[in-house]
Amino acid sequence: QLVESGGGSVQVGGSLRLSCEASGYISRSCVMAWYREAPGKERELVASIDRDRLLTYAGSVKGRFTVSEDNDKETFYLQMNSLITEDTAVYYCAADLPIDSCGGSSMRSWGQGTQVTVSY
């Protein structure tokens, strides 16, 4: 089970750190990722880490957001700085678990989401 926390309301320019309790997922996953879904928009990838430690960021958050994981705590994080109103969305933690191998088929598990609201 993936459980997100850390969402809330913040002013423009502020920071939040989202956490995803990912017990049993981080060590087994091909990719750990954060997605977000804003009202009226499709869910989009925000940031991810794959098993080769490759970090990927959406262009809109690059330089402002940092994704990381703590294997000992089995927790996945998203540090969000310099927040803007366009960052308002429900943020979801996701884990891609291999069905056969990380280069082949995988199955994605989702958390329940945490709301982030950025306002003036």
Tab-separated table of C-alpha atoms in Angstrom:
chain	number	residue	atom	x	y	z
A	1	GLN	CA	0.000	0.000	0.000
A	2	LEU	CA	1.251	3.459	-0.914
A	3	VAL	CA	0.267	6.223	1.486
A	4	GLU	CA	0.942	9.872	0.689
A	5	SER	CA	1.146	12.672	3.219
A	6	GLY	CA	2.447	16.215	3.494
A	7	GLY	CA	-0.018	18.014	1.276
A	8	GLY	CA	-1.721	21.216	2.321
A	9	SER	CA	-2.220	24.868	1.518
A	10	VAL	CA	0.748	27.149	0.955
A	11	GLN	CA	1.386	30.585	-0.430
A	12	VAL	CA	3.106	31.271	-3.719
A	13	GLY	CA	6.844	30.909	-3.247
A	14	GLY	CA	6.466	28.507	-0.354
A	15	SER	CA	7.611	24.919	0.049
A	16	LEU	CA	6.124	21.552	0.894
A	17	ARG	CA	7.573	18.082	1.201
A	18	LEU	CA	5.385	15.181	0.223
A	19	SER	CA	6.058	11.730	1.623
A	20	CYS	CA	4.956	8.373	0.348
A	21	GLU	CA	5.132	5.419	2.710
A	22	ALA	CA	6.105	2.662	0.320
A	23	SER	CA	6.814	-0.342	2.493
A	24	GLY	CA	7.763	-3.267	0.313
A	25	TYR	CA	7.609	-1.230	-2.887
A	26	ILE	CA	10.879	0.671	-3.215
A	27	SER	CA	13.101	-2.431	-3.218
A	28	ARG	CA	10.844	-4.234	-5.715
A	29	SER	CA	9.831	-1.453	-8.054
A	30	CYS	CA	11.195	-0.606	-11.478
A	31	VAL	CA	10.172	3.018	-11.115
A	32	MET	CA	8.922	5.143	-8.243
A	33	ALA	CA	7.119	8.264	-9.377
A	34	TRP	CA	5.037	11.251	-8.390
A	35	TYR	CA	2.114	12.249	-10.584
A	36	ARG	CA	-0.362	15.082	-10.219
A	37	GLU	CA	-3.846	15.788	-11.440
A	38	ALA	CA	-5.192	19.321	-11.555
A	39	PRO	CA	-8.922	20.067	-11.939
A	40	GLY	CA	-9.980	19.576	-15.535
A	41	LYS	CA	-6.590	18.233	-16.577
A	42	GLU	CA	-5.139	14.810	-17.177
A	43	ARG	CA	-2.853	13.185	-14.669
A	44	GLU	CA	0.755	14.010	-15.495
A	45	LEU	CA	4.162	12.755	-14.443
A	46	VAL	CA	5.944	15.137	-12.084
A	47	ALA	CA	9.120	13.247	-11.207
A	48	SER	CA	10.470	9.711	-11.037
A	49	ILE	CA	13.428	7.547	-10.051
A	50	ASP	CA	14.148	4.275	-11.831
A	51	ARG	CA	16.239	1.339	-10.685
A	52	ASP	CA	19.307	2.752	-12.417
A	53	ARG	CA	18.864	5.878	-10.287
A	54	LEU	CA	17.875	7.929	-13.300
A	55	LEU	CA	15.872	10.976	-12.221
A	56	THR	CA	13.226	12.402	-14.501
A	57	TYR	CA	11.375	15.680	-14.019
A	58	ALA	CA	8.591	17.420	-15.868
A	59	GLY	CA	9.856	20.579	-17.486
A	60	SER	CA	7.465	22.692	-15.451
A	61	VAL	CA	9.006	21.583	-12.127
A	62	LYS	CA	12.660	21.166	-13.063
A	63	GLY	CA	14.870	23.188	-10.757
A	64	ARG	CA	12.081	23.590	-8.193
A	65	PHE	CA	11.177	20.015	-7.212
A	66	THR	CA	13.469	17.249	-5.993
A	67	VAL	CA	12.550	13.586	-5.796
A	68	SER	CA	14.339	11.233	-3.421
A	69	GLU	CA	13.904	7.994	-1.522
A	70	ASP	CA	15.036	6.618	1.805
A	71	ASN	CA	15.431	2.872	1.520
A	72	ASP	CA	15.844	2.403	5.275
A	73	LYS	CA	12.573	4.200	5.982
A	74	GLU	CA	10.970	2.793	2.814
A	75	THR	CA	9.706	6.266	2.050
A	76	PHE	CA	9.618	8.217	-1.185
A	77	TYR	CA	9.724	12.016	-1.129
A	78	LEU	CA	8.974	15.024	-3.265
A	79	GLN	CA	10.478	18.293	-2.078
A	80	MET	CA	8.628	21.167	-3.705
A	81	ASN	CA	10.113	24.651	-3.566
A	82	SER	CA	9.155	27.972	-5.161
A	83	LEU	CA	5.591	26.788	-5.523
A	84	ILE	CA	3.329	28.525	-8.009
A	85	THR	CA	-0.438	28.450	-8.430
A	86	GLU	CA	-0.080	26.081	-11.380
A	87	ASP	CA	1.275	23.469	-8.969
A	88	THR	CA	-2.164	23.162	-7.366
A	89	ALA	CA	-3.280	19.562	-7.838
A	90	VAL	CA	-3.795	16.220	-6.179
A	91	TYR	CA	-0.415	14.515	-6.006
A	92	TYR	CA	-0.152	10.757	-6.324
A	93	CYS	CA	2.651	8.376	-5.499
A	94	ALA	CA	3.067	5.478	-7.942
A	95	ALA	CA	5.173	2.340	-8.093
A	96	ASP	CA	5.760	0.263	-11.216
A	97	LEU	CA	6.292	-3.342	-10.163
A	98	PRO	CA	7.681	-5.828	-12.677
A	99	ILE	CA	5.472	-8.667	-13.858
A	100	ASP	CA	8.414	-10.402	-15.482
A	101	SER	CA	11.283	-7.934	-15.509
A	102	CYS	CA	11.851	-4.185	-15.372
A	103	GLY	CA	12.575	-4.227	-19.080
A	104	GLY	CA	9.304	-5.979	-19.763
A	105	SER	CA	5.779	-5.771	-18.429
A	106	SER	CA	5.001	-4.004	-15.194
A	107	MET	CA	2.007	-3.193	-13.044
A	108	ARG	CA	1.426	0.237	-11.518
A	109	SER	CA	0.180	0.756	-7.994
A	110	TRP	CA	-1.211	4.100	-6.868
A	111	GLY	CA	-1.592	5.866	-3.578
A	112	GLN	CA	-4.792	7.658	-2.629
A	113	GLY	CA	-3.405	11.122	-3.347
A	114	THR	CA	-2.754	14.242	-1.302
A	115	GLN	CA	-4.054	17.705	-2.123
A	116	VAL	CA	-1.638	20.591	-2.674
A	117	THR	CA	-3.125	24.060	-2.976
A	118	VAL	CA	-0.974	27.082	-3.810
A	119	SER	CA	-2.476	30.554	-3.564
A	120	TYR	CA	-1.562	34.205	-3.098
